[in-house]
């Protein structure tokens, strides 16, 4: 938002340098992003009087002016159509440099010497008019020869402020002036409008009905007669121009001036164009149309609030007026509206219509509901001064449910405890008063009534923030609070498990990804996620229209980003919630999962390089689960996964089982999904249900450090010939189950296919590690166990010993 420091100084009574004002505002949380100096590049541009005008002897489109500059008469070649004898103009003397960088010198134009330049508004950066010379009115007759920058008070510094959404009170010059006065410890007393305009709940001149009091809590309107429509005076046009607004006519310019001054939008209607001279604030009829001031015909919905007359909508409430009731050159009576609209309703309508206006920007953040009297009086003063309007004795004010003031108990001890510094009670009362609060001093602090323009102050902590902000955060001493040592694992069982998962994943070389819980329906479709998504009622964008039912799309977009930046080997994990729809009216079901993706080539010093495959993912998942619990983990193939998890390759996928309970799925990414996300490298994906893992760990225990074994192991080797369909997991699970207490591990060290092993079979060579935790195993004990193990392999696996 642009703020004029000249205007700011008049309102606040603070005469400080723009840099000092900007610094104070920025330190108080109202960031000044830049300062733009205007009207400073007009040295040697003076008031000149045209004393004579003749046709150019060589060019029919040009004239030769004789211009008196206060010292001498100058010959000026000019092509402006409004040049005439006796007019006062802006004359750039030789040596002047204009705002656009043009340097003015004497030069010959079609054999006639021009001793300067007659300038337009645009060339002087005073406005947008390029059609003729910039003219000054006859009141400046005695100022010929003076520089126009000083004469017209053109020099100003425009502050470009970034206003946070909670500070709606700072969307006008009065709000910023109040802040400046407070920060510079000056009294704030803005001048009262000269017109005393009473507010009344009834009016014989204006008929207004509010059908939707929730959407429009207050509506104030005043009727002005004998209005003269014309061009605004230069000071107003120049002020609007420097603040980024376009001059239309004096009445419309006044409404823009009021908006920039108070932050409260007002709107002017041509009273003669309002059917039956009646205003109704209502919801639109479904499909009802209105042509707005931008010339576009727009279709409305039942949830859109409109200002209507007896026949049709004449404005979209809080967003934009209608073209048919707009003020024009023929307007003689103006109905001025100063209303309050519900912010969420305005925001929904503006977003639906694709319209963001200065008015909607302010109504969406909330305007002061109690400033109608001040706003309407200010507008009346300006309409009388600049449009010769007849001001009525009163304005119609419909305010069915007046706002109740918010009272907050502010404790001095609480302020000191939150900010970590002793509170100065005198300074606290100065700040409360400067904010516009009314307060009553109590033993422990104050009872504070919040002003109507501060929607962001509703709790004690808000007032504490204001005290710290205004008094200066830089004055709060920097002290490191005592921090007792903690494990960083969280205080809950689930927090501990998630901490262990994160630590385990980082140990395995994975980087953590954090993606939005919102995504687009198309990304879920591209990832072939079968579960239906939860649609948002009011999404921010199409890309965030639904809640994710899997972490996979976000991780694949992370891989896509990595590949585009030439990161060929990537490992990411994410712990996050996924959402599933429930019956209408109920909140969605939420589950927390940990998903992994591995992409690129295997890079390990003890193995062959090559693209990652299923077993790389299986090893990562096993290590990750073992970082949490010592419960046994295995994978199991299942043909049903091709339907349940269509995003996985049907021949390279499996269920993840911990203690024979399923906790997730894993496998190679389906080629179609990989192509949909434009991924070149192979991708391995695994999803582990964190909540299921938590339940298992509650029944068992988290991984604990174990003492070193006291007794030695006995190792026997065995070679078993099994069918190709038999997996290593089947073999190790079957053999370990013979005596889990004394069979410590079964380790594969070779796989063989070929003669004399029959076709369709393979040979597993295994180390079987025996250990008794209570004593040393004898050879006889190991022989008995080994015989049982061999018998179990033959009976349950159909294995043949080699």
XYZ file of N, CA, C and O in Angstrom, residues 487-582:
384
model
N 15.982 -35.837 25.336
C 16.357 -36.770 24.267
C 15.910 -36.270 22.915
O 16.393 -36.716 21.889
N 14.941 -35.345 22.886
C 14.416 -34.859 21.611
C 13.417 -35.812 20.992
O 13.007 -35.670 19.853
N 13.012 -36.832 21.746
C 12.131 -37.845 21.179
C 10.665 -37.566 21.418
O 9.816 -38.282 20.931
N 10.354 -36.510 22.146
C 8.955 -36.263 22.433
C 8.544 -36.933 23.728
O 9.248 -37.775 24.289
N 7.390 -36.555 24.228
C 6.946 -37.049 25.529
C 5.993 -38.224 25.405
O 5.561 -38.763 26.420
N 5.613 -38.623 24.221
C 4.645 -39.694 24.055
C 5.295 -40.891 23.382
O 6.371 -40.807 22.788
N 4.604 -42.018 23.508
C 5.089 -43.247 22.872
C 5.174 -43.066 21.356
O 6.164 -43.437 20.721
N 4.137 -42.438 20.776
C 4.139 -42.201 19.328
C 5.260 -41.240 18.935
O 5.931 -41.430 17.928
N 5.462 -40.189 19.733
C 6.547 -39.257 19.442
C 7.898 -39.929 19.472
O 8.776 -39.642 18.651
N 8.084 -40.840 20.427
C 9.349 -41.581 20.520
C 9.567 -42.438 19.275
O 10.672 -42.466 18.720
N 8.501 -43.093 18.804
C 8.630 -43.952 17.624
C 8.944 -43.121 16.384
O 9.821 -43.469 15.574
N 8.246 -41.992 16.218
C 8.523 -41.148 15.057
C 9.943 -40.602 15.104
O 10.600 -40.464 14.067
N 10.423 -40.281 16.302
C 11.809 -39.829 16.429
C 12.776 -40.926 15.974
O 13.737 -40.665 15.242
N 12.526 -42.179 16.416
C 13.401 -43.288 16.034
C 13.346 -43.547 14.524
O 14.361 -43.873 13.903
N 12.149 -43.410 13.933
C 12.033 -43.598 12.486
C 12.847 -42.540 11.750
O 13.585 -42.842 10.798
N 12.712 -41.284 12.165
C 13.471 -40.209 11.514
C 14.977 -40.437 11.650
O 15.730 -40.264 10.695
N 15.393 -40.811 12.844
C 16.827 -41.029 13.058
C 17.312 -42.213 12.230
O 18.383 -42.160 11.619
N 16.488 -43.271 12.181
C 16.876 -44.441 11.396
C 16.939 -44.141 9.915
O 17.864 -44.566 9.219
N 15.962 -43.378 9.399
C 15.964 -43.029 7.978
C 17.164 -42.160 7.632
O 17.796 -42.336 6.581
N 17.486 -41.199 8.501
C 18.658 -40.354 8.251
C 19.931 -41.182 8.254
O 20.839 -40.946 7.449
N 20.007 -42.167 9.141
C 21.186 -43.045 9.191
C 21.336 -43.828 7.896
O 22.460 -44.094 7.440
N 20.213 -44.169 7.272
C 20.237 -44.921 6.019
C 20.489 -44.030 4.798
O 20.488 -44.517 3.678
N 20.669 -42.727 5.004
C 20.968 -41.821 3.900
C 19.753 -41.178 3.260
O 19.858 -40.607 2.172
N 18.583 -41.244 3.932
C 17.376 -40.626 3.397
C 17.278 -39.170 3.864
O 17.670 -38.835 4.988
N 16.746 -38.311 2.981
C 16.455 -36.922 3.328
C 14.960 -36.797 3.582
O 14.140 -37.351 2.843
N 14.597 -36.035 4.622
C 13.180 -35.897 4.955
C 12.516 -34.863 4.058
O 13.043 -33.769 3.851
N 11.359 -35.212 3.535
C 10.532 -34.298 2.735
C 9.320 -33.889 3.555
O 8.784 -34.694 4.329
N 8.913 -32.646 3.413
C 7.698 -32.146 4.073
C 6.845 -31.499 2.992
O 7.194 -30.439 2.472
N 5.753 -32.140 2.632
C 4.871 -31.655 1.569
C 3.527 -31.236 2.155
O 3.168 -31.614 3.275
N 2.784 -30.440 1.370
C 1.453 -30.006 1.797
C 0.504 -31.199 1.895
O 0.597 -32.153 1.111
N -0.419 -31.113 2.872
C -1.455 -32.141 2.969
C -2.513 -31.949 1.887
O -3.307 -32.847 1.642
N -2.516 -30.754 1.226
C -3.423 -30.505 0.112
C -2.713 -30.876 -1.189
O -1.505 -30.697 -1.320
N -3.456 -31.357 -2.134
C -2.889 -31.647 -3.449
C -4.000 -31.546 -4.482
O -5.158 -31.265 -4.153
N -3.669 -31.775 -5.725
C -4.681 -31.757 -6.781
C -5.205 -33.168 -7.024
O -4.483 -34.154 -6.820
N -6.452 -33.242 -7.449
C -7.023 -34.558 -7.767
C -6.263 -35.211 -8.910
O -6.106 -36.441 -8.953
N -5.737 -34.397 -9.839
C -5.014 -34.957 -10.980
C -3.726 -35.647 -10.551
O -3.327 -36.648 -11.137
N -3.034 -35.117 -9.508
C -1.793 -35.759 -9.064
C -2.077 -37.127 -8.451
O -1.302 -38.068 -8.622
N -3.211 -37.251 -7.736
C -3.594 -38.566 -7.206
C -3.943 -39.530 -8.332
O -3.618 -40.725 -8.272
N -4.601 -39.008 -9.368
C -4.943 -39.861 -10.513
C -3.694 -40.312 -11.244
O -3.581 -41.485 -11.640
N -2.736 -39.401 -11.441
C -1.490 -39.780 -12.116
C -0.724 -40.825 -11.327
O -0.055 -41.688 -11.896
N -0.814 -40.768 -9.991
C -0.120 -41.742 -9.149
C -0.916 -43.036 -8.989
O -0.455 -43.959 -8.320
N -2.118 -43.099 -9.585
C -2.970 -44.287 -9.550
C -3.332 -44.673 -8.118
O -3.328 -45.847 -7.747
N -3.631 -43.673 -7.296
C -4.054 -43.937 -5.920
C -5.528 -44.322 -5.954
O -6.366 -43.533 -6.399
N -5.901 -45.494 -5.483
C -7.287 -45.955 -5.658
C -8.287 -45.301 -4.716
O -9.461 -45.197 -5.040
N -7.867 -44.848 -3.526
C -8.819 -44.317 -2.544
C -9.366 -42.972 -3.010
O -8.613 -42.121 -3.487
N -10.679 -42.747 -2.862
C -11.253 -41.447 -3.260
C -10.762 -40.343 -2.326
O -10.642 -40.553 -1.114
N -10.486 -39.136 -2.859
C -9.967 -38.057 -2.007
C -11.070 -37.323 -1.265
O -12.251 -37.449 -1.578
N -10.657 -36.525 -0.277
C -11.562 -35.646 0.463
C -11.487 -34.265 -0.181
O -10.435 -33.632 -0.160
N -12.573 -33.818 -0.784
C -12.579 -32.530 -1.478
C -12.765 -31.394 -0.472
O -13.527 -31.509 0.483
N -12.055 -30.290 -0.692
C -12.177 -29.103 0.149
C -13.346 -28.248 -0.347
O -13.560 -28.119 -1.547
N -14.066 -27.661 0.573
C -15.205 -26.819 0.196
C -14.759 -25.487 -0.391
O -15.404 -24.940 -1.273
N -13.628 -24.960 0.102
C -13.173 -23.634 -0.342
C -11.667 -23.683 -0.588
O -10.884 -23.107 0.169
N -11.232 -24.393 -1.645
C -9.779 -24.563 -1.876
C -9.110 -23.255 -2.272
O -9.732 -22.375 -2.871
N -7.834 -23.136 -1.932
C -7.060 -21.962 -2.308
C -6.786 -21.939 -3.805
O -6.702 -20.880 -4.420
N -6.611 -23.125 -4.397
C -6.342 -23.209 -5.826
C -6.681 -24.611 -6.292
O -6.939 -25.519 -5.484
N -6.656 -24.810 -7.607
C -6.926 -26.125 -8.176
C -5.854 -27.124 -7.771
O -6.114 -28.323 -7.655
N -4.622 -26.625 -7.551
C -3.514 -27.500 -7.169
C -3.608 -27.943 -5.714
O -2.832 -28.798 -5.286
N -4.521 -27.339 -4.928
C -4.688 -27.719 -3.529
C -6.172 -27.912 -3.232
O -6.694 -27.405 -2.247
N -6.831 -28.681 -4.092
C -8.288 -28.797 -4.015
C -8.758 -29.975 -3.169
O -9.915 -30.006 -2.760
N -7.895 -30.962 -2.908
C -8.306 -32.153 -2.152
C -7.240 -32.470 -1.098
O -6.098 -31.992 -1.171
N -7.640 -33.298 -0.114
C -6.691 -33.796 0.883
C -6.052 -35.073 0.338
O -6.723 -35.887 -0.295
N -4.779 -35.239 0.593
C -4.067 -36.388 0.025
C -4.510 -37.689 0.683
O -4.764 -37.738 1.896
N -4.615 -38.741 -0.087
C -4.890 -40.077 0.432
C -3.640 -40.943 0.393
O -3.691 -42.130 0.695
N -2.525 -40.371 -0.001
C -1.230 -41.050 -0.012
C -0.137 -39.997 -0.045
O -0.329 -38.901 -0.579
N 1.013 -40.344 0.533
C 2.170 -39.449 0.461
C 2.924 -39.602 -0.848
O 3.827 -38.815 -1.141
N 2.556 -40.614 -1.651
C 3.302 -40.929 -2.868
C 3.359 -39.770 -3.870
O 4.461 -39.452 -4.370
N 2.244 -39.086 -4.214
C 2.353 -38.018 -5.222
C 3.348 -36.927 -4.841
O 4.132 -36.462 -5.678
N 3.336 -36.526 -3.580
C 4.273 -35.490 -3.152
C 5.718 -35.944 -3.273
O 6.591 -35.183 -3.721
N 6.002 -37.185 -2.890
C 7.368 -37.697 -2.979
C 7.820 -37.844 -4.431
O 8.981 -37.588 -4.763
N 6.882 -38.230 -5.309
C 7.248 -38.348 -6.719
C 7.524 -36.973 -7.326
O 8.412 -36.832 -8.178
N 6.787 -35.949 -6.883
C 7.088 -34.586 -7.355
C 8.444 -34.121 -6.830
O 9.163 -33.388 -7.510
N 8.816 -34.567 -5.608
C 10.156 -34.268 -5.099
C 11.225 -34.919 -5.964
O 12.252 -34.298 -6.284
N 10.988 -36.182 -6.364
C 11.941 -36.876 -7.248
C 12.011 -36.190 -8.606
O 13.099 -36.053 -9.199
N 10.867 -35.763 -9.108
C 10.830 -35.067 -10.393
C 11.658 -33.786 -10.329
O 12.443 -33.481 -11.233
N 11.506 -33.053 -9.244
C 12.285 -31.824 -9.060
C 13.779 -32.142 -8.984
O 14.600 -31.424 -9.562
N 14.113 -33.228 -8.282
C 15.521 -33.606 -8.149
C 16.124 -33.971 -9.505
O 17.245 -33.557 -9.835
N 15.389 -34.743 -10.299
C 15.908 -35.146 -11.618
C 16.117 -33.932 -12.514
O 17.091 -33.857 -13.259
N 15.191 -32.970 -12.447
C 15.329 -31.776 -13.285
C 16.536 -30.940 -12.883
O 17.005 -30.112 -13.657
N 17.007 -31.147 -11.664
C 18.195 -30.432 -11.206
C 19.409 -31.364 -11.176
O 20.375 -31.134 -10.451
N 19.322 -32.438 -11.974
C 20.439 -33.353 -12.208
C 20.901 -34.060 -10.936
O 22.087 -34.378 -10.786
N 19.964 -34.299 -10.009
C 20.261 -35.141 -8.845
C 19.750 -36.530 -9.197
O 18.556 -36.809 -9.104
N 20.653 -37.394 -9.617
C 20.240 -38.664 -10.221
C 19.923 -39.733 -9.183
O 19.117 -40.621 -9.432
N 20.582 -39.704 -8.046
C 20.372 -40.728 -7.022
C 19.767 -40.053 -5.794
O 20.450 -39.299 -5.101
N 18.482 -40.289 -5.562
C 17.786 -39.581 -4.493
C 17.091 -40.583 -3.572
O 16.565 -41.609 -4.012
N 17.111 -40.256 -2.285
C 16.412 -41.052 -1.277
C 15.643 -40.083 -0.382
O 16.240 -39.237 0.271
N 14.312 -40.198 -0.383
C 13.487 -39.311 0.423
C 12.547 -40.136 1.290
O 12.108 -41.231 0.910
N 12.217 -39.583 2.456
C 11.164 -40.172 3.282
C 10.289 -39.045 3.821
O 10.726 -37.899 3.933
N 9.065 -39.362 4.135
C 8.145 -38.388 4.719
C 7.246 -39.088 5.713
O 6.741 -40.182 5.461
N 7.071 -38.454 6.861
C 6.106 -38.915 7.862
C 4.974 -37.887 7.874
O 5.204 -36.709 8.158
N 3.800 -38.313 7.530
C 2.696 -37.359 7.437
C 1.354 -38.057 7.487
O 1.262 -39.294 7.446
N 0.313 -37.247 7.555
C -1.038 -37.783 7.647
C -1.669 -37.895 6.262
O -1.442 -37.046 5.405
N -2.459 -38.928 6.104
C -3.281 -39.081 4.909
C -4.740 -39.130 5.368
O -5.033 -39.429 6.531
N -5.654 -38.812 4.453
C -7.052 -38.585 4.827
C -7.988 -39.396 3.941
O -7.803 -39.458 2.719
N -8.995 -39.988 4.595
C -9.974 -40.798 3.866
C -11.378 -40.309 4.213
O -11.666 -39.994 5.385
N -12.251 -40.223 3.208
C -13.596 -39.688 3.469
C -14.423 -40.614 4.339
O -14.276 -41.838 4.305
N -15.316 -39.987 5.134
C -16.284 -40.711 5.941
C -17.675 -40.234 5.541
O -17.806 -39.336 4.707
